[in-house]
Short mmCIF file of C-alpha atoms in Angstrom, two decimals:
data_model
loop_
_atom_site.label_atom_id
_atom_site.label_comp_id
_atom_site.label_asym_id
_atom_site.label_seq_id
_atom_site.Cartn_x
_atom_site.Cartn_y
_atom_site.Cartn_z
CA MET I 1 62.77 110.24 104.20
CA ASP I 2 61.90 107.37 106.58
CA GLU I 3 63.05 109.38 109.58
CA VAL I 4 60.94 112.34 108.45
CA LEU I 5 57.87 110.11 108.12
CA LYS I 6 58.46 108.77 111.63
CA ILE I 7 58.61 112.32 113.04
CA VAL I 8 55.38 113.23 111.24
CA ASN I 9 53.64 110.04 112.36
CA ASP I 10 54.69 110.63 115.97
CA ILE I 11 53.21 114.12 115.84
CA LYS I 12 49.98 112.72 114.36
CA ALA I 13 49.87 110.21 117.22
CA GLY I 14 50.22 113.02 119.77
CA ASN I 15 53.83 112.25 120.68
CA ILE I 16 54.92 115.88 120.41
CA LYS I 17 58.37 116.99 121.58
CA PRO I 18 58.94 120.35 123.31
CA ILE I 19 61.91 121.08 121.00
CA TYR I 20 62.59 120.18 117.37
CA PHE I 21 66.12 121.15 116.35
CA LEU I 22 66.22 120.69 112.56
CA MET I 23 69.70 121.05 111.10
CA GLY I 24 71.81 120.02 108.13
CA GLU I 25 72.98 120.73 104.60
CA GLU I 26 69.73 119.74 102.86
CA SER I 27 67.12 122.42 103.54
CA TYR I 28 64.19 120.60 101.89
CA TYR I 29 63.23 118.37 104.81
CA ILE I 30 63.90 121.11 107.36
CA ASP I 31 61.37 123.30 105.54
CA LYS I 32 58.88 120.45 105.15
CA LEU I 33 58.96 119.48 108.84
CA ALA I 34 58.68 123.10 109.98
CA GLU I 35 55.79 123.62 107.55
CA TYR I 36 54.02 120.49 108.81
CA ILE I 37 54.33 121.61 112.46
CA GLU I 38 53.21 125.14 111.55
CA LYS I 39 50.08 123.83 109.84
CA ASN I 40 49.06 120.93 112.05
CA ILE I 41 49.82 121.24 115.75
CA LEU I 42 47.46 124.11 116.50
CA SER I 43 43.95 124.68 115.22
CA GLU I 44 43.26 127.78 113.13
CA GLU I 45 41.53 129.39 116.13
CA GLU I 46 44.55 128.75 118.38
CA LYS I 47 47.19 130.04 115.97
CA GLY I 48 46.32 133.72 116.32
CA PHE I 49 47.54 133.94 119.93
CA ASN I 50 49.77 130.89 120.19
CA GLN I 51 51.88 130.60 117.04
CA THR I 52 54.96 132.78 116.59
CA VAL I 53 57.43 132.80 113.69
CA LEU I 54 60.82 134.38 114.35
CA TYR I 55 63.82 134.88 112.06
CA GLY I 56 67.41 134.32 113.18
CA ARG I 57 68.68 137.58 111.67
CA ASP I 58 66.14 139.61 113.69
CA VAL I 59 66.33 138.02 117.15
CA SER I 60 68.77 136.82 119.79
CA ILE I 61 68.84 133.52 121.67
CA GLU I 62 67.54 135.45 124.69
CA ASP I 63 64.54 136.64 122.62
CA ILE I 64 63.80 133.06 121.56
CA ILE I 65 63.99 131.74 125.13
CA SER I 66 61.80 134.56 126.40
CA THR I 67 59.15 133.80 123.75
CA ALA I 68 59.36 130.05 124.40
CA LYS I 69 58.80 130.57 128.15
CA ARG I 70 55.44 132.27 127.63
CA TYR I 71 52.31 130.34 128.54
CA PRO I 72 49.73 129.55 125.84
CA MET I 73 46.44 131.46 125.75
CA MET I 74 43.27 129.36 125.71
CA ALA I 75 45.15 126.42 124.23
CA GLU I 76 47.10 123.38 125.41
CA ARG I 77 50.36 124.62 123.92
CA GLN I 78 52.03 127.34 121.86
CA VAL I 79 54.28 126.87 118.81
CA VAL I 80 57.42 128.97 118.29
CA ILE I 81 59.23 128.53 114.97
CA VAL I 82 62.66 130.06 114.43
CA LYS I 83 63.56 130.20 110.74
CA GLU I 84 67.08 130.85 109.39
CA ALA I 85 68.46 130.04 112.85
CA GLN I 86 71.92 129.45 111.36
CA GLU I 87 72.28 133.23 111.62
CA LEU I 88 72.65 132.62 115.37
CA SER I 89 75.44 130.04 115.07
CA ARG I 90 77.87 132.11 117.17
CA THR I 91 75.54 132.21 120.16
CA ILE I 92 73.59 128.96 119.73
CA ASP I 93 75.28 127.45 122.82
CA LYS I 94 73.20 129.84 124.93
CA LEU I 95 70.22 127.63 124.12
CA GLU I 96 71.65 125.01 126.49
CA SER I 97 69.89 126.30 129.63
CA TYR I 98 66.48 126.21 127.95
CA ALA I 99 67.17 122.83 126.32
CA ALA I 100 67.96 121.38 129.76
CA LYS I 101 64.52 122.38 131.05
CA PRO I 102 62.13 123.24 128.20
CA MET I 103 58.56 124.41 128.70
CA GLU I 104 56.24 121.45 128.28
CA THR I 105 53.53 123.75 126.93
CA THR I 106 55.76 125.09 124.14
CA VAL I 107 56.78 123.45 120.87
CA LEU I 108 60.00 125.19 119.87
CA VAL I 109 61.15 124.53 116.30
CA ILE I 110 64.67 125.64 115.35
CA CYS I 111 65.47 125.61 111.61
CA TYR I 112 69.28 125.54 111.47
CA LYS I 113 70.03 125.22 107.76
CA TYR I 114 73.30 124.35 105.99
CA LYS I 115 75.06 123.77 109.32
CA THR I 116 75.16 121.13 112.05
CA LEU I 117 75.83 121.26 115.76
CA ASP I 118 78.81 119.44 117.22
CA LYS I 119 77.27 116.31 118.73
CA ARG I 120 79.85 116.35 121.52
CA LYS I 121 78.64 119.71 122.82
CA LYS I 122 76.41 119.84 125.87
CA VAL I 123 73.79 121.94 124.08
CA THR I 124 73.37 119.21 121.44
CA LYS I 125 73.11 116.51 124.10
CA GLU I 126 70.48 118.47 126.03
CA LEU I 127 68.48 119.12 122.86
CA ALA I 128 68.54 115.41 121.99
CA LYS I 129 67.74 114.35 125.56
CA ASN I 130 64.72 116.60 126.07
CA GLY I 131 63.63 117.19 122.50
CA LEU I 132 64.49 115.92 119.02
CA VAL I 133 67.57 116.66 116.92
CA TYR I 134 67.14 115.86 113.24
CA GLU I 135 70.01 116.11 110.75
CA SER I 136 68.95 116.56 107.13
CA LYS I 137 71.85 115.20 105.12
CA LYS I 138 72.45 116.07 101.47
CA LEU I 139 71.70 113.18 99.14
CA TYR I 140 74.40 111.84 96.87
CA GLU I 141 73.71 112.33 93.17
CA ASN I 142 73.07 108.61 92.68
CA GLN I 143 70.33 108.76 95.37
CA VAL I 144 68.40 111.70 93.95
CA GLY I 145 66.81 109.76 91.06
CA GLU I 146 65.25 107.28 93.50
CA TRP I 147 64.03 110.19 95.63
CA ILE I 148 62.33 111.74 92.58
CA LYS I 149 60.60 108.42 91.82
CA ARG I 150 59.35 108.10 95.42
CA VAL I 151 58.04 111.67 95.55
CA LEU I 152 56.22 111.30 92.23
CA ALA I 153 54.85 107.85 93.14
CA GLY I 154 53.38 109.39 96.29
CA LYS I 155 51.54 111.87 94.05
CA LYS I 156 50.48 109.10 91.61
CA TYR I 157 52.94 109.94 88.82
CA ASN I 158 55.65 107.92 87.08
CA ILE I 159 58.76 109.12 85.28
CA GLU I 160 60.89 107.64 82.51
CA PRO I 161 64.53 106.95 83.48
CA LYS I 162 65.90 109.45 80.97
CA ALA I 163 63.55 112.21 82.15
CA ASN I 164 64.53 111.42 85.73
CA ALA I 165 68.23 111.56 84.90
CA MET I 166 67.74 114.86 83.03
CA LEU I 167 66.32 116.45 86.17
CA VAL I 168 69.23 115.25 88.28
CA GLU I 169 71.80 116.33 85.69
CA PHE I 170 70.41 119.83 85.24
CA LEU I 171 69.17 120.59 88.75
CA GLY I 172 71.82 118.78 90.76
CA THR I 173 71.10 117.54 94.28
CA ASN I 174 69.11 120.52 95.54
CA LEU I 175 65.85 118.83 96.59
CA SER I 176 63.95 122.09 97.08
CA LYS I 177 64.78 123.20 93.53
CA ILE I 178 63.84 119.79 92.10
CA ASN I 179 60.60 119.71 94.08
CA ASN I 180 59.61 123.14 92.74
CA GLU I 181 59.97 121.82 89.18
CA LEU I 182 58.05 118.63 90.02
CA GLU I 183 55.22 120.71 91.45
CA LYS I 184 55.05 122.67 88.18
CA LEU I 185 54.66 119.40 86.29
CA GLN I 186 51.97 118.20 88.71
CA ILE I 187 49.94 121.36 88.07
CA ILE I 188 50.12 120.85 84.29
CA LEU I 189 49.88 117.06 84.00
CA PRO I 190 47.05 114.85 85.30
CA GLN I 191 47.70 112.14 87.90
CA GLY I 192 48.76 108.84 86.38
CA THR I 193 50.95 110.53 83.76
CA MET I 194 54.27 108.96 82.80
CA ILE I 195 56.62 111.97 82.72
CA THR I 196 58.86 111.89 79.63
CA PRO I 197 61.85 113.89 78.35
CA HIS I 198 59.34 115.74 76.13
CA HIS I 199 57.43 116.90 79.24
CA ILE I 200 60.71 118.06 80.80
CA GLU I 201 61.68 119.99 77.66
CA GLU I 202 58.25 121.52 77.12
CA ASN I 203 57.47 122.53 80.70
CA ILE I 204 60.83 123.04 82.42
CA GLY I 205 62.92 124.25 79.51
CA PHE I 206 65.59 121.61 78.99
CA SER I 207 66.18 120.63 75.39
CA LYS I 208 65.86 116.88 74.81
CA ASP I 209 68.17 117.15 71.78
CA TYR I 210 70.77 119.63 72.99
CA ASN I 211 71.89 118.59 76.44
CA VAL I 212 74.85 116.93 78.10
CA PHE I 213 73.19 113.49 77.90
CA GLU I 214 72.99 113.70 74.13
CA LEU I 215 76.54 115.05 73.92
CA ARG I 216 77.79 112.21 76.12
CA LYS I 217 75.90 109.68 73.99
CA ALA I 218 77.27 111.13 70.74
CA ILE I 219 80.82 111.03 72.13
CA GLY I 220 80.34 107.45 73.31
CA GLU I 221 79.11 106.43 69.86
CA ARG I 222 81.90 108.46 68.20
CA ASN I 223 79.18 110.30 66.30
CA GLN I 224 81.25 113.36 65.46
CA LEU I 225 78.63 115.19 63.40
CA LYS I 226 76.07 115.05 66.23
CA ALA I 227 78.66 115.94 68.89
CA TYR I 228 79.87 119.03 67.01
CA LYS I 229 76.28 120.10 66.36
CA ILE I 230 75.47 119.93 70.08
CA ALA I 231 78.73 121.68 70.96
CA ASP I 232 77.84 124.49 68.55
CA ASN I 233 74.49 124.90 70.32
CA PHE I 234 76.28 125.02 73.69
CA ALA I 235 78.68 127.67 72.38
CA GLN I 236 75.73 129.85 71.32
CA ASN I 237 74.16 129.50 74.79
CA PRO I 238 77.12 129.79 77.19
CA LYS I 239 75.03 130.87 80.18
CA GLU I 240 72.77 127.84 79.86
CA TYR I 241 75.66 125.46 79.13
CA PRO I 242 78.79 126.79 80.86
CA LEU I 243 81.96 125.15 79.60
CA VAL I 244 83.21 124.37 83.12
CA MET I 245 80.09 122.30 83.80
CA THR I 246 80.18 120.57 80.41
CA THR I 247 83.85 119.64 80.84
CA ALA I 248 83.21 118.34 84.35
CA LEU I 249 80.35 116.11 83.21
CA ILE I 250 82.27 114.67 80.24
CA PHE I 251 85.29 114.19 82.52
CA GLY I 252 83.04 112.25 84.92
CA PHE I 253 81.84 110.09 82.01
CA PHE I 254 85.38 109.06 81.09
CA ILE I 255 86.29 108.42 84.73
CA GLN I 256 83.31 106.02 84.84
CA LEU I 257 84.57 104.37 81.65
CA LEU I 258 88.00 103.96 83.22
CA LYS I 259 86.41 102.25 86.23
CA TYR I 260 84.35 100.06 83.88
CA HIS I 261 87.48 98.92 82.05
CA GLY I 262 89.02 97.92 85.38
CA LEU I 263 86.10 95.76 86.52
CA LYS I 264 86.52 92.00 86.35
CA ASP I 265 82.81 91.35 86.94
CA LYS I 266 80.92 92.79 83.97
CA ASN I 267 77.47 91.80 85.32
CA PRO I 268 75.16 94.79 84.57
CA LYS I 269 74.02 95.19 88.18
CA THR I 270 77.60 95.07 89.44
CA VAL I 271 78.75 97.57 86.81
CA ALA I 272 75.88 100.02 87.44
CA ALA I 273 76.61 100.05 91.18
CA ALA I 274 80.40 100.19 90.77
CA ILE I 275 80.52 103.13 88.37
CA GLY I 276 77.50 104.93 89.85
CA VAL I 277 75.25 105.03 86.80
CA ASN I 278 71.54 104.45 86.25
CA PRO I 279 71.18 100.95 84.71
CA TYR I 280 69.00 102.56 82.02
CA PHE I 281 72.12 104.22 80.56
CA LEU I 282 74.40 101.18 80.79
CA LYS I 283 74.01 100.31 77.09
CA GLU I 284 75.55 103.69 76.22
CA TYR I 285 78.55 102.81 78.39
CA ASP I 286 78.85 99.40 76.73
CA VAL I 287 79.06 101.12 73.34
CA ALA I 288 81.62 103.65 74.61
CA LEU I 289 83.68 100.88 76.21
CA LYS I 290 84.19 99.31 72.77
CA ASN I 291 84.96 102.65 71.13
CA TYR I 292 87.47 103.84 73.73
CA PRO I 293 90.12 101.36 74.92
CA MET I 294 91.59 101.95 78.36
CA LYS I 295 94.70 103.67 76.96
CA LYS I 296 92.56 106.12 74.95
CA VAL I 297 90.34 106.79 77.98
CA SER I 298 93.43 107.75 80.00
CA GLN I 299 94.55 110.10 77.21
CA VAL I 300 91.11 111.73 77.06
CA ILE I 301 91.06 112.27 80.83
CA ALA I 302 94.44 114.04 80.62
CA ALA I 303 93.17 116.19 77.71
CA LEU I 304 90.00 117.10 79.59
CA ARG I 305 92.06 118.26 82.57
CA ASP I 306 93.92 120.56 80.19
CA ILE I 307 90.66 121.93 78.72
CA ASP I 308 89.27 122.47 82.23
CA VAL I 309 92.31 124.58 83.17
CA LYS I 310 91.96 126.60 79.96
CA SER I 311 88.22 127.10 80.54
CA LYS I 312 89.13 128.80 83.80
CA GLY I 313 91.39 131.23 81.96
CA VAL I 314 94.76 129.66 82.70
CA GLY I 315 97.13 129.69 79.72
CA ALA I 316 94.39 130.02 77.14
CA ASN I 317 94.60 133.74 76.36
CA ALA I 318 90.83 133.99 76.93
CA LEU I 319 89.87 131.62 74.11
CA PRO I 320 86.15 131.69 73.31
CA GLN I 321 84.01 128.79 74.55
CA SER I 322 83.33 127.64 70.99
CA ASP I 323 87.06 127.12 70.33
CA LEU I 324 87.59 125.23 73.58
CA LEU I 325 84.60 122.98 72.89
CA LYS I 326 85.97 122.17 69.43
CA GLU I 327 89.40 121.50 70.93
CA MET I 328 87.83 119.21 73.50
CA LEU I 329 86.02 117.17 70.87
CA TRP I 330 89.05 117.04 68.58
CA LYS I 331 91.18 115.63 71.39
CA ILE I 332 88.48 113.07 72.26
CA PHE I 333 87.95 111.86 68.69
CA ASN I 334 91.61 111.88 67.58
#
């Protein structure tokens, strides 16, 4: 995020590069930077003749270079934005000649999503030398919660740790998808709101009672009645709660418990960092640690591997999800 802010601030200050090559696995910042350039470099009057948006599936590198070499009309510069440029990955090296000597009156923006250029290639070196190469890396899951907090703080919102963790758990690390849901909340809720699990359930559609967090908590507490009740809800909604995902998340929980058992330093900050968990949830892990000795944790991990294989149709004779969920819980609790 800091690098993105620097790019934006440089543009605001008039330090505009002739080429912006935006690449990487995380599309969110690529889209945001391209959108900022599209909206802010030219005035509304200049855009009609001097702003062009191309799509990788519809053009060739030669088309892009030809467009970029045009002179602006009644403006200081033109802007050429190439979206979905990853469609041109096989011929992207042809951009080298233009990158070596770009038009100073053109701002060429290449949106190269889900891929990266080899930094050893000459085309990459020329792009970096005469323009700007930005790599948008995918955030790790344990970084996404902090990103959500920063985005919301910038919009004058706060979020409870559990609500934050629910978003990460259910939406994964796709920042564009998460941002879309955050924007929905910002439309509905006034600035200054503390976003709660209730807001998430009511406006995004996640149940605060029937979700993997509550199942994990029930398992940690050895609350069998609650765990089976949640599992029954999952079985009735297999598309919303696929068994493969449920098994993977519970498996991850017990792997974290195994790591916790192996730690000599039980300081909360050390534990949270070592096992990769939000400190807010550490009390749940403390409870589970007492309920599941290391030997039992190892047995559960082995059982979960077996359930995972069966959930993928191997040696299970196509058992229904409800039966596999019950088998999973039985093996955990017994």
